[in-house]
PDB file of C-alpha atoms and ligand atoms in Angstrom:
ATOM      1  CA  MET A   1      -9.459 -23.618 -36.748  1.00  0.00           C
ATOM      2  CA  VAL A   2      -6.261 -21.958 -35.499  1.00  0.00           C
ATOM      3  CA  LYS A   3      -3.093 -24.020 -36.094  1.00  0.00           C
ATOM      4  CA  SER A   4      -0.409 -21.813 -34.649  1.00  0.00           C
ATOM      5  CA  VAL A   5      -0.014 -18.645 -32.561  1.00  0.00           C
ATOM      6  CA  THR A   6       3.077 -16.485 -32.023  1.00  0.00           C
ATOM      7  CA  VAL A   7       3.378 -14.133 -29.040  1.00  0.00           C
ATOM      8  CA  ARG A   8       6.025 -11.550 -28.156  1.00  0.00           C
ATOM      9  CA  ALA A   9       6.227 -11.156 -24.384  1.00  0.00           C
ATOM     10  CA  PRO A  10       8.278  -8.417 -22.680  1.00  0.00           C
ATOM     11  CA  CYS A  11      10.977  -8.711 -20.075  1.00  0.00           C
ATOM     12  CA  SER A  12      10.359  -7.091 -16.703  1.00  0.00           C
ATOM     13  CA  THR A  13      11.864  -5.842 -13.483  1.00  0.00           C
ATOM     14  CA  ALA A  14      10.461  -7.211 -10.225  1.00  0.00           C
ATOM     15  CA  ASN A  15      10.278  -5.756  -6.701  1.00  0.00           C
ATOM     16  CA  LEU A  16      11.094  -2.089  -7.542  1.00  0.00           C
ATOM     17  CA  GLY A  17      12.892  -2.084  -4.196  1.00  0.00           C
ATOM     18  CA  PRO A  18      10.368  -2.421  -1.367  1.00  0.00           C
ATOM     19  CA  GLY A  19       7.734  -4.405  -3.308  1.00  0.00           C
ATOM     20  CA  PHE A  20       9.432  -7.780  -2.946  1.00  0.00           C
ATOM     21  CA  ASP A  21       7.385 -10.456  -4.783  1.00  0.00           C
ATOM     22  CA  VAL A  22       4.529  -7.922  -5.125  1.00  0.00           C
ATOM     23  CA  PHE A  23       5.567  -5.299  -7.710  1.00  0.00           C
ATOM     24  CA  GLY A  24       6.545  -5.810 -11.326  1.00  0.00           C
ATOM     25  CA  LEU A  25       7.132  -3.477 -14.258  1.00  0.00           C
ATOM     26  CA  ALA A  26       7.209  -4.644 -17.877  1.00  0.00           C
ATOM     27  CA  LEU A  27      10.158  -3.205 -19.795  1.00  0.00           C
ATOM     28  CA  ASP A  28      10.294  -2.247 -23.454  1.00  0.00           C
ATOM     29  CA  ALA A  29      13.785  -3.691 -23.820  1.00  0.00           C
ATOM     30  CA  PHE A  30      13.825  -7.401 -24.741  1.00  0.00           C
ATOM     31  CA  TYR A  31      10.985  -9.660 -25.877  1.00  0.00           C
ATOM     32  CA  ASP A  32      10.847 -13.474 -26.011  1.00  0.00           C
ATOM     33  CA  GLU A  33       8.973 -14.842 -29.001  1.00  0.00           C
ATOM     34  CA  VAL A  34       6.962 -18.002 -28.392  1.00  0.00           C
ATOM     35  CA  THR A  35       5.176 -19.884 -31.184  1.00  0.00           C
ATOM     36  CA  VAL A  36       2.814 -22.660 -30.144  1.00  0.00           C
ATOM     37  CA  THR A  37       1.656 -25.014 -32.916  1.00  0.00           C
ATOM     38  CA  LYS A  38      -0.755 -27.940 -32.856  1.00  0.00           C
ATOM     39  CA  LYS A  39       1.591 -30.673 -34.001  1.00  0.00           C
ATOM     40  CA  GLY A  40       2.729 -34.256 -33.336  1.00  0.00           C
ATOM     41  CA  LYS A  41       2.157 -35.993 -30.033  1.00  0.00           C
ATOM     42  CA  GLY A  42       2.707 -34.756 -26.489  1.00  0.00           C
ATOM     43  CA  ILE A  43       4.657 -31.531 -25.929  1.00  0.00           C
ATOM     44  CA  THR A  44       7.917 -30.786 -27.711  1.00  0.00           C
ATOM     45  CA  ILE A  45      10.143 -27.752 -27.251  1.00  0.00           C
ATOM     46  CA  VAL A  46      12.222 -26.374 -30.091  1.00  0.00           C
ATOM     47  CA  SER A  47      14.843 -23.642 -29.823  1.00  0.00           C
ATOM     48  CA  SER A  48      18.209 -22.793 -31.252  1.00  0.00           C
ATOM     49  CA  ASP A  49      19.037 -20.809 -28.115  1.00  0.00           C
ATOM     50  CA  ASP A  50      20.873 -22.127 -25.078  1.00  0.00           C
ATOM     51  CA  ILE A  51      17.832 -23.142 -23.001  1.00  0.00           C
ATOM     52  CA  PRO A  52      16.715 -26.487 -21.566  1.00  0.00           C
ATOM     53  CA  LEU A  53      14.527 -28.401 -24.034  1.00  0.00           C
ATOM     54  CA  LYS A  54      13.326 -30.954 -21.484  1.00  0.00           C
ATOM     55  CA  LEU A  55       9.699 -30.320 -20.590  1.00  0.00           C
ATOM     56  CA  GLU A  56      10.172 -30.328 -16.816  1.00  0.00           C
ATOM     57  CA  GLN A  57      13.124 -27.922 -16.960  1.00  0.00           C
ATOM     58  CA  ASN A  58      11.638 -25.429 -19.361  1.00  0.00           C
ATOM     59  CA  THR A  59       9.435 -22.617 -18.060  1.00  0.00           C
ATOM     60  CA  ALA A  60       7.171 -22.606 -21.116  1.00  0.00           C
ATOM     61  CA  GLY A  61       7.066 -26.414 -21.123  1.00  0.00           C
ATOM     62  CA  LEU A  62       5.764 -26.506 -17.555  1.00  0.00           C
ATOM     63  CA  VAL A  63       3.062 -23.985 -18.422  1.00  0.00           C
ATOM     64  CA  ALA A  64       1.967 -25.989 -21.466  1.00  0.00           C
ATOM     65  CA  LYS A  65       1.927 -29.244 -19.482  1.00  0.00           C
ATOM     66  CA  GLU A  66      -0.316 -27.748 -16.810  1.00  0.00           C
ATOM     67  CA  MET A  67      -2.668 -26.059 -19.291  1.00  0.00           C
ATOM     68  CA  LYS A  68      -2.963 -29.237 -21.349  1.00  0.00           C
ATOM     69  CA  LYS A  69      -3.822 -31.253 -18.237  1.00  0.00           C
ATOM     70  CA  LYS A  70      -6.205 -28.783 -16.587  1.00  0.00           C
ATOM     71  CA  LYS A  71      -7.988 -27.811 -19.799  1.00  0.00           C
ATOM     72  CA  LYS A  72      -7.963 -31.387 -21.176  1.00  0.00           C
ATOM     73  CA  LEU A  73      -6.371 -30.253 -24.440  1.00  0.00           C
ATOM     74  CA  THR A  74      -6.010 -33.146 -26.877  1.00  0.00           C
ATOM     75  CA  GLY A  75      -3.337 -33.648 -29.546  1.00  0.00           C
ATOM     76  CA  GLY A  76       0.291 -32.605 -29.605  1.00  0.00           C
ATOM     77  CA  ILE A  77       1.860 -29.171 -29.096  1.00  0.00           C
ATOM     78  CA  GLU A  78       5.152 -27.806 -30.383  1.00  0.00           C
ATOM     79  CA  ILE A  79       6.575 -24.800 -28.527  1.00  0.00           C
ATOM     80  CA  LYS A  80       9.177 -22.835 -30.448  1.00  0.00           C
ATOM     81  CA  ILE A  81      11.083 -20.319 -28.353  1.00  0.00           C
ATOM     82  CA  ARG A  82      13.231 -17.456 -29.588  1.00  0.00           C
ATOM     83  CA  LYS A  83      14.980 -16.144 -26.501  1.00  0.00           C
ATOM     84  CA  ASN A  84      15.912 -12.519 -26.451  1.00  0.00           C
ATOM     85  CA  VAL A  85      15.682 -11.729 -22.741  1.00  0.00           C
ATOM     86  CA  PRO A  86      19.071 -12.380 -21.113  1.00  0.00           C
ATOM     87  CA  SER A  87      18.692 -15.349 -18.823  1.00  0.00           C
ATOM     88  CA  GLY A  88      19.624 -15.151 -15.126  1.00  0.00           C
ATOM     89  CA  PHE A  89      20.158 -11.376 -14.890  1.00  0.00           C
ATOM     90  CA  GLY A  90      17.036 -10.230 -13.058  1.00  0.00           C
ATOM     91  CA  MET A  91      15.033  -9.221 -16.119  1.00  0.00           C
ATOM     92  CA  GLY A  92      12.265 -11.799 -15.901  1.00  0.00           C
ATOM     93  CA  SER A  93      13.620 -14.056 -18.618  1.00  0.00           C
ATOM     94  CA  SER A  94      11.824 -17.237 -17.556  1.00  0.00           C
ATOM     95  CA  ALA A  95       8.648 -15.237 -16.939  1.00  0.00           C
ATOM     96  CA  ALA A  96       8.639 -13.798 -20.475  1.00  0.00           C
ATOM     97  CA  SER A  97       8.705 -17.273 -22.051  1.00  0.00           C
ATOM     98  CA  ALA A  98       6.124 -18.578 -19.580  1.00  0.00           C
ATOM     99  CA  ALA A  99       3.794 -15.636 -20.236  1.00  0.00           C
ATOM    100  CA  GLY A 100       4.216 -15.922 -24.003  1.00  0.00           C
ATOM    101  CA  CYS A 101       3.352 -19.619 -23.856  1.00  0.00           C
ATOM    102  CA  ALA A 102       0.230 -19.150 -21.679  1.00  0.00           C
ATOM    103  CA  ILE A 103      -1.080 -16.373 -23.949  1.00  0.00           C
ATOM    104  CA  ALA A 104      -0.380 -18.386 -27.107  1.00  0.00           C
ATOM    105  CA  ILE A 105      -2.166 -21.518 -25.811  1.00  0.00           C
ATOM    106  CA  ASN A 106      -5.094 -19.409 -24.618  1.00  0.00           C
ATOM    107  CA  ARG A 107      -5.547 -18.065 -28.158  1.00  0.00           C
ATOM    108  CA  LEU A 108      -4.737 -21.342 -29.932  1.00  0.00           C
ATOM    109  CA  TYR A 109      -7.494 -23.240 -28.103  1.00  0.00           C
ATOM    110  CA  ASN A 110      -9.795 -20.253 -27.635  1.00  0.00           C
ATOM    111  CA  LEU A 111      -9.818 -20.847 -23.859  1.00  0.00           C
ATOM    112  CA  LYS A 112     -10.981 -17.302 -23.019  1.00  0.00           C
ATOM    113  CA  LEU A 113      -8.936 -17.212 -19.799  1.00  0.00           C
ATOM    114  CA  ASN A 114      -9.031 -13.995 -17.780  1.00  0.00           C
ATOM    115  CA  GLN A 115      -5.881 -12.133 -16.717  1.00  0.00           C
ATOM    116  CA  ASN A 116      -5.645 -13.766 -13.276  1.00  0.00           C
ATOM    117  CA  GLN A 117      -5.947 -17.224 -14.835  1.00  0.00           C
ATOM    118  CA  LEU A 118      -3.249 -16.430 -17.399  1.00  0.00           C
ATOM    119  CA  VAL A 119      -0.927 -15.135 -14.672  1.00  0.00           C
ATOM    120  CA  SER A 120      -1.646 -18.204 -12.580  1.00  0.00           C
ATOM    121  CA  TYR A 121      -0.676 -20.595 -15.415  1.00  0.00           C
ATOM    122  CA  ALA A 122       2.373 -18.523 -16.364  1.00  0.00           C
ATOM    123  CA  GLY A 123       3.504 -18.560 -12.706  1.00  0.00           C
ATOM    124  CA  ILE A 124       3.850 -22.336 -12.839  1.00  0.00           C
ATOM    125  CA  GLY A 125       6.780 -21.799 -15.204  1.00  0.00           C
ATOM    126  CA  GLU A 126       8.682 -19.870 -12.521  1.00  0.00           C
ATOM    127  CA  LYS A 127       9.073 -23.077 -10.570  1.00  0.00           C
ATOM    128  CA  ALA A 128      11.533 -24.340 -13.167  1.00  0.00           C
ATOM    129  CA  SER A 129      13.945 -21.485 -12.582  1.00  0.00           C
ATOM    130  CA  ALA A 130      13.274 -20.094  -9.101  1.00  0.00           C
ATOM    131  CA  GLY A 131      12.265 -23.256  -7.245  1.00  0.00           C
ATOM    132  CA  SER A 132       9.140 -21.522  -5.968  1.00  0.00           C
ATOM    133  CA  ILE A 133       6.205 -19.799  -7.589  1.00  0.00           C
ATOM    134  CA  HIS A 134       6.067 -16.018  -7.448  1.00  0.00           C
ATOM    135  CA  TYR A 135       4.031 -13.934  -9.805  1.00  0.00           C
ATOM    136  CA  ASP A 136       5.670 -10.491  -9.975  1.00  0.00           C
ATOM    137  CA  ASN A 137       7.582 -10.993 -13.244  1.00  0.00           C
ATOM    138  CA  VAL A 138       4.946 -13.134 -14.960  1.00  0.00           C
ATOM    139  CA  ALA A 139       2.174 -10.673 -14.104  1.00  0.00           C
ATOM    140  CA  ALA A 140       4.207  -7.847 -15.673  1.00  0.00           C
ATOM    141  CA  SER A 141       4.910  -9.935 -18.777  1.00  0.00           C
ATOM    142  CA  VAL A 142       1.246 -10.953 -19.138  1.00  0.00           C
ATOM    143  CA  LEU A 143      -0.330  -7.549 -18.439  1.00  0.00           C
ATOM    144  CA  GLY A 144       2.371  -5.003 -19.275  1.00  0.00           C
ATOM    145  CA  GLY A 145       2.758  -1.740 -17.346  1.00  0.00           C
ATOM    146  CA  PHE A 146       3.124  -1.702 -13.557  1.00  0.00           C
ATOM    147  CA  VAL A 147       1.535  -4.569 -11.638  1.00  0.00           C
ATOM    148  CA  ILE A 148       0.672  -5.239  -8.007  1.00  0.00           C
ATOM    149  CA  VAL A 149       0.327  -8.917  -7.192  1.00  0.00           C
ATOM    150  CA  ASP A 150      -1.457 -10.485  -4.248  1.00  0.00           C
ATOM    151  CA  SER A 151      -0.657 -14.167  -4.393  1.00  0.00           C
ATOM    152  CA  SER A 152      -3.151 -15.713  -1.990  1.00  0.00           C
ATOM    153  CA  PRO A 153      -5.681 -15.778  -3.475  1.00  0.00           C
ATOM    154  CA  LEU A 154      -4.052 -14.615  -6.700  1.00  0.00           C
ATOM    155  CA  SER A 155      -5.165 -11.207  -7.872  1.00  0.00           C
ATOM    156  CA  VAL A 156      -3.339  -8.723 -10.067  1.00  0.00           C
ATOM    157  CA  ILE A 157      -3.853  -4.992 -10.466  1.00  0.00           C
ATOM    158  CA  ARG A 158      -2.345  -3.198 -13.462  1.00  0.00           C
ATOM    159  CA  ILE A 159      -1.543   0.516 -13.527  1.00  0.00           C
ATOM    160  CA  GLU A 160      -0.345   2.320 -16.629  1.00  0.00           C
ATOM    161  CA  ALA A 161       3.151   3.765 -16.165  1.00  0.00           C
ATOM    162  CA  PRO A 162       3.794   7.530 -16.504  1.00  0.00           C
ATOM    163  CA  LYS A 163       4.633   8.471 -20.086  1.00  0.00           C
ATOM    164  CA  ASP A 164       7.889  10.146 -19.068  1.00  0.00           C
ATOM    165  CA  LEU A 165       9.266   7.275 -16.944  1.00  0.00           C
ATOM    166  CA  ILE A 166      12.609   6.015 -18.255  1.00  0.00           C
ATOM    167  CA  LEU A 167      14.695   3.223 -16.837  1.00  0.00           C
ATOM    168  CA  CYS A 168      18.374   2.525 -17.142  1.00  0.00           C
ATOM    169  CA  VAL A 169      19.324  -1.113 -16.582  1.00  0.00           C
ATOM    170  CA  ALA A 170      22.959  -2.075 -16.064  1.00  0.00           C
ATOM    171  CA  VAL A 171      23.487  -5.759 -16.856  1.00  0.00           C
ATOM    172  CA  PRO A 172      26.867  -6.884 -15.505  1.00  0.00           C
ATOM    173  CA  GLU A 173      28.923  -9.404 -17.429  1.00  0.00           C
ATOM    174  CA  ILE A 174      29.400 -11.836 -14.580  1.00  0.00           C
ATOM    175  CA  LYS A 175      28.845 -15.563 -14.357  1.00  0.00           C
ATOM    176  CA  VAL A 176      25.552 -16.241 -12.610  1.00  0.00           C
ATOM    177  CA  PRO A 177      24.858 -19.492 -10.758  1.00  0.00           C
ATOM    178  CA  LYS A 178      22.501 -21.957 -12.513  1.00  0.00           C
ATOM    179  CA  LYS A 179      19.686 -21.609  -9.973  1.00  0.00           C
ATOM    180  CA  LYS A 180      20.446 -17.941  -9.371  1.00  0.00           C
ATOM    181  CA  THR A 181      17.002 -16.877  -8.152  1.00  0.00           C
ATOM    182  CA  LYS A 182      16.882 -19.758  -5.691  1.00  0.00           C
ATOM    183  CA  VAL A 183      20.344 -18.798  -4.419  1.00  0.00           C
ATOM    184  CA  SER A 184      19.484 -15.112  -4.084  1.00  0.00           C
ATOM    185  CA  ARG A 185      16.255 -15.951  -2.260  1.00  0.00           C
ATOM    186  CA  SER A 186      18.172 -18.056   0.260  1.00  0.00           C
ATOM    187  CA  VAL A 187      20.049 -14.987   1.635  1.00  0.00           C
ATOM    188  CA  ILE A 188      16.913 -13.010   2.526  1.00  0.00           C
ATOM    189  CA  PRO A 189      16.191 -12.699   6.268  1.00  0.00           C
ATOM    190  CA  LYS A 190      13.310 -14.810   7.569  1.00  0.00           C
ATOM    191  CA  THR A 191      12.217 -12.136  10.042  1.00  0.00           C
ATOM    192  CA  VAL A 192      12.365  -8.342   9.791  1.00  0.00           C
ATOM    193  CA  LYS A 193      12.484  -5.436  12.240  1.00  0.00           C
ATOM    194  CA  LEU A 194       9.195  -3.559  12.578  1.00  0.00           C
ATOM    195  CA  SER A 195      10.932  -0.234  11.841  1.00  0.00           C
ATOM    196  CA  ASP A 196      12.320  -1.688   8.573  1.00  0.00           C
ATOM    197  CA  SER A 197       8.934  -3.007   7.554  1.00  0.00           C
ATOM    198  CA  ILE A 198       7.424   0.448   8.205  1.00  0.00           C
ATOM    199  CA  THR A 199      10.071   2.099   6.007  1.00  0.00           C
ATOM    200  CA  ASN A 200       9.491  -0.369   3.183  1.00  0.00           C
ATOM    201  CA  LEU A 201       5.712  -0.101   3.513  1.00  0.00           C
ATOM    202  CA  ALA A 202       5.845   3.689   3.248  1.00  0.00           C
ATOM    203  CA  ASN A 203       8.102   3.476   0.198  1.00  0.00           C
ATOM    204  CA  ALA A 204       5.911   0.830  -1.441  1.00  0.00           C
ATOM    205  CA  ALA A 205       2.795   2.938  -0.847  1.00  0.00           C
ATOM    206  CA  ASN A 206       4.549   5.924  -2.414  1.00  0.00           C
ATOM    207  CA  ILE A 207       5.488   3.855  -5.472  1.00  0.00           C
ATOM    208  CA  VAL A 208       1.815   2.988  -5.990  1.00  0.00           C
ATOM    209  CA  ALA A 209       0.884   6.652  -5.485  1.00  0.00           C
ATOM    210  CA  GLY A 210       3.575   7.595  -8.003  1.00  0.00           C
ATOM    211  CA  PHE A 211       2.124   5.262 -10.649  1.00  0.00           C
ATOM    212  CA  LEU A 212      -1.430   6.442  -9.954  1.00  0.00           C
ATOM    213  CA  ASN A 213      -0.452  10.131 -10.093  1.00  0.00           C
ATOM    214  CA  LYS A 214       1.966   9.619 -13.011  1.00  0.00           C
ATOM    215  CA  ASP A 215       4.786  11.011 -10.890  1.00  0.00           C
ATOM    216  CA  SER A 216       8.056   9.432 -12.077  1.00  0.00           C
ATOM    217  CA  SER A 217      10.092  11.331  -9.501  1.00  0.00           C
ATOM    218  CA  LEU A 218       8.026   9.931  -6.596  1.00  0.00           C
ATOM    219  CA  ILE A 219       8.338   6.403  -8.015  1.00  0.00           C
ATOM    220  CA  GLY A 220      12.100   6.677  -8.404  1.00  0.00           C
ATOM    221  CA  LYS A 221      12.700   8.274  -5.001  1.00  0.00           C
ATOM    222  CA  SER A 222      10.691   5.503  -3.327  1.00  0.00           C
ATOM    223  CA  VAL A 223      12.544   2.432  -4.626  1.00  0.00           C
ATOM    224  CA  GLU A 224      14.659   2.467  -1.440  1.00  0.00           C
ATOM    225  CA  ASP A 225      14.521  -0.994   0.170  1.00  0.00           C
ATOM    226  CA  VAL A 226      15.949  -1.578   3.652  1.00  0.00           C
ATOM    227  CA  ILE A 227      15.136  -5.294   3.871  1.00  0.00           C
ATOM    228  CA  VAL A 228      16.023  -7.350   0.781  1.00  0.00           C
ATOM    229  CA  GLU A 229      18.614  -5.095  -0.890  1.00  0.00           C
ATOM    230  CA  PRO A 230      21.027  -5.035   2.089  1.00  0.00           C
ATOM    231  CA  ALA A 231      20.881  -8.849   2.221  1.00  0.00           C
ATOM    232  CA  ARG A 232      21.567  -9.282  -1.486  1.00  0.00           C
ATOM    233  CA  LYS A 233      23.953  -6.483  -2.355  1.00  0.00           C
ATOM    234  CA  HIS A 234      27.088  -8.485  -1.554  1.00  0.00           C
ATOM    235  CA  MET A 235      26.205 -10.690  -4.537  1.00  0.00           C
ATOM    236  CA  ILE A 236      26.650  -7.734  -6.905  1.00  0.00           C
ATOM    237  CA  PRO A 237      30.274  -6.609  -7.415  1.00  0.00           C
ATOM    238  CA  GLY A 238      30.589  -2.821  -7.231  1.00  0.00           C
ATOM    239  CA  PHE A 239      27.018  -2.405  -5.896  1.00  0.00           C
ATOM    240  CA  ASN A 240      27.674   0.705  -3.791  1.00  0.00           C
ATOM    241  CA  ASN A 241      29.570   2.487  -6.552  1.00  0.00           C
ATOM    242  CA  VAL A 242      26.960   1.644  -9.188  1.00  0.00           C
ATOM    243  CA  LYS A 243      24.195   2.991  -6.959  1.00  0.00           C
ATOM    244  CA  ASN A 244      25.980   6.104  -5.711  1.00  0.00           C
ATOM    245  CA  ASN A 245      27.326   6.997  -9.162  1.00  0.00           C
ATOM    246  CA  ALA A 246      23.846   6.765 -10.691  1.00  0.00           C
ATOM    247  CA  LEU A 247      22.344   8.927  -7.929  1.00  0.00           C
ATOM    248  CA  ARG A 248      25.099  11.509  -8.368  1.00  0.00           C
ATOM    249  CA  ALA A 249      24.409  11.496 -12.126  1.00  0.00           C
ATOM    250  CA  GLY A 250      20.811  12.486 -11.378  1.00  0.00           C
ATOM    251  CA  ALA A 251      18.841   9.226 -11.108  1.00  0.00           C
ATOM    252  CA  PHE A 252      15.757   9.523  -8.844  1.00  0.00           C
ATOM    253  CA  GLY A 253      16.550   6.132  -7.333  1.00  0.00           C
ATOM    254  CA  VAL A 254      18.454   2.914  -7.937  1.00  0.00           C
ATOM    255  CA  THR A 255      17.822  -0.649  -6.862  1.00  0.00           C
ATOM    256  CA  ILE A 256      18.463  -4.281  -7.778  1.00  0.00           C
ATOM    257  CA  SER A 257      16.408  -5.455 -10.745  1.00  0.00           C
ATOM    258  CA  GLY A 258      14.482  -8.478  -9.465  1.00  0.00           C
ATOM    259  CA  ALA A 259      16.853 -10.993  -7.913  1.00  0.00           C
ATOM    260  CA  GLY A 260      19.826  -9.302  -9.634  1.00  0.00           C
ATOM    261  CA  PRO A 261      22.575  -9.046 -10.572  1.00  0.00           C
ATOM    262  CA  SER A 262      21.343  -6.255 -12.893  1.00  0.00           C
ATOM    263  CA  MET A 263      20.799  -2.857 -11.312  1.00  0.00           C
ATOM    264  CA  ILE A 264      18.053  -0.498 -12.389  1.00  0.00           C
ATOM    265  CA  ALA A 265      17.983   3.296 -12.180  1.00  0.00           C
ATOM    266  CA  PHE A 266      14.767   5.313 -12.398  1.00  0.00           C
ATOM    267  CA  GLY A 267      14.579   8.614 -14.243  1.00  0.00           C
ATOM    268  CA  SER A 268      12.386  10.642 -16.524  1.00  0.00           C
ATOM    269  CA  LYS A 269      12.845  12.191 -19.922  1.00  0.00           C
ATOM    270  CA  ASN A 270      14.206  15.310 -18.199  1.00  0.00           C
ATOM    271  CA  GLN A 271      17.212  13.348 -16.977  1.00  0.00           C
ATOM    272  CA  ASN A 272      20.351  12.579 -18.904  1.00  0.00           C
ATOM    273  CA  LEU A 273      19.928   8.794 -18.994  1.00  0.00           C
ATOM    274  CA  LYS A 274      23.118   8.300 -21.011  1.00  0.00           C
ATOM    275  CA  LYS A 275      25.054  10.046 -18.247  1.00  0.00           C
ATOM    276  CA  ILE A 276      23.369   7.837 -15.645  1.00  0.00           C
ATOM    277  CA  GLY A 277      24.221   4.741 -17.707  1.00  0.00           C
ATOM    278  CA  ALA A 278      27.855   5.801 -18.032  1.00  0.00           C
ATOM    279  CA  ALA A 279      27.998   6.405 -14.262  1.00  0.00           C
ATOM    280  CA  MET A 280      26.634   2.910 -13.572  1.00  0.00           C
ATOM    281  CA  LYS A 281      29.145   1.407 -16.003  1.00  0.00           C
ATOM    282  CA  LYS A 282      31.924   3.185 -14.150  1.00  0.00           C
ATOM    283  CA  GLY A 283      30.579   1.744 -10.894  1.00  0.00           C
ATOM    284  CA  PHE A 284      30.810  -1.802 -12.200  1.00  0.00           C
ATOM    285  CA  LYS A 285      34.239  -1.025 -13.693  1.00  0.00           C
ATOM    286  CA  SER A 286      35.455  -0.164 -10.181  1.00  0.00           C
ATOM    287  CA  ALA A 287      34.919  -3.844  -9.379  1.00  0.00           C
ATOM    288  CA  LYS A 288      36.559  -4.871 -12.682  1.00  0.00           C
ATOM    289  CA  VAL A 289      33.234  -5.879 -14.184  1.00  0.00           C
ATOM    290  CA  ASP A 290      31.981  -4.866 -17.612  1.00  0.00           C
ATOM    291  CA  CYS A 291      28.297  -4.212 -18.132  1.00  0.00           C
ATOM    292  CA  ASP A 292      25.730  -3.550 -20.828  1.00  0.00           C
ATOM    293  CA  ILE A 293      23.568  -0.487 -20.437  1.00  0.00           C
ATOM    294  CA  VAL A 294      19.948  -0.692 -21.550  1.00  0.00           C
ATOM    295  CA  ILE A 295      17.882   2.498 -21.552  1.00  0.00           C
ATOM    296  CA  CYS A 296      14.187   1.789 -21.974  1.00  0.00           C
ATOM    297  CA  LYS A 297      10.603   2.755 -21.252  1.00  0.00           C
ATOM    298  CA  PRO A 298       7.994   0.566 -19.563  1.00  0.00           C
ATOM    299  CA  SER A 299       6.349  -1.896 -21.963  1.00  0.00           C
ATOM    300  CA  LYS A 300       2.623  -1.770 -22.669  1.00  0.00           C
ATOM    301  CA  GLY A 301       2.585  -5.572 -22.681  1.00  0.00           C
ATOM    302  CA  PRO A 302       2.673  -8.702 -24.834  1.00  0.00           C
ATOM    303  CA  LYS A 303       1.403  -8.926 -28.396  1.00  0.00           C
ATOM    304  CA  ILE A 304      -0.010 -11.763 -30.459  1.00  0.00           C
ATOM    305  CA  VAL A 305       2.073 -11.162 -33.573  1.00  0.00           C
ATOM    306  CA  LYS A 306       0.929 -14.065 -35.778  1.00  0.00           C
ATOM    307  CA  VAL A 307      -2.047 -16.392 -35.999  1.00  0.00           C
ATOM    308  CA  VAL A 308      -2.000 -19.191 -38.611  1.00  0.00           C
ATOM    309  CA  LYS A 309      -5.353 -20.768 -39.486  1.00  0.00           C
TER     310      LYS A 309
HETATM  311  N1  HSE B   1      10.672 -11.259  -6.486  1.00  0.00           N
HETATM  312  C1  HSE B   1      11.627 -12.190  -7.004  1.00  0.00           C
HETATM  313  C2  HSE B   1      12.901 -12.119  -6.201  1.00  0.00           C
HETATM  314  C3  HSE B   1      11.901 -11.872  -8.436  1.00  0.00           C
HETATM  315  O1  HSE B   1      13.385 -11.000  -5.977  1.00  0.00           O
HETATM  316  O2  HSE B   1      13.412 -13.149  -5.774  1.00  0.00           O
HETATM  317  C4  HSE B   1      12.864 -12.808  -9.068  1.00  0.00           C
HETATM  318  O3  HSE B   1      12.256 -13.692  -9.928  1.00  0.00           O
END
């Protein structure tokens, strides 16, 4: 009988510009580590990081609660979380913990859930941070690579990323509101112009073609979003300079990572990613904001790193 399972789940970037709530890409940058152990009574959450330990406020806790109820799991569960993904910066932090928890419970109780079921459970965790369920980040954290999510009914398609795709994420050192995703979703227009939806649709289709044809340049050039980005960019100090500097430094394309405030530039191994990172840093500096630069590849996905019997 398995007593405990530890999973490392990757961070991710959602939307990739025009694929709002539909596209996700797992990033080989930060991983949350979630250990689920059969222990005690009920569900307890343990962490030395600055995250809510109350069940209803914790993304992994909500996932465990739902899985325990739906799958009629008996006995207690302890969830130990080591947070590495920066929280509230548009890198799928809550999703990484939620995904790690769903995968760990699946293995711990030998539930044999398929990928859609795992994504569906992990998505419940998003409610704790975003106020609504969307599956783009969790699908990327559960499956790795590039994902396309259709949420009703839920289905997820995974495409392997091109080997030469490299991302440069600029994470600004600004104070983010507590319910940041909820706030940044509230500024999005409720209706869109047909011409804008055509532009975004064409770009989104080209992103999918880029992943299928392993064409990093096509992916990067297609992350242009004329609907959500213009509505959110005022929330990111120095946005225009960060974007224009990165493009001038050779990035194929630049957009907001998920709900922000991080910005993500797309390049390939032929680009000078350090130069692009420095250009983005300069862009944030123009608004008197410091930032961390993370240069990374797509992640292949989560890993079960320890099973204790
Ligand atoms: N698609 C989501 C958004 C990702 O942009 O609001 C954030 O979790």
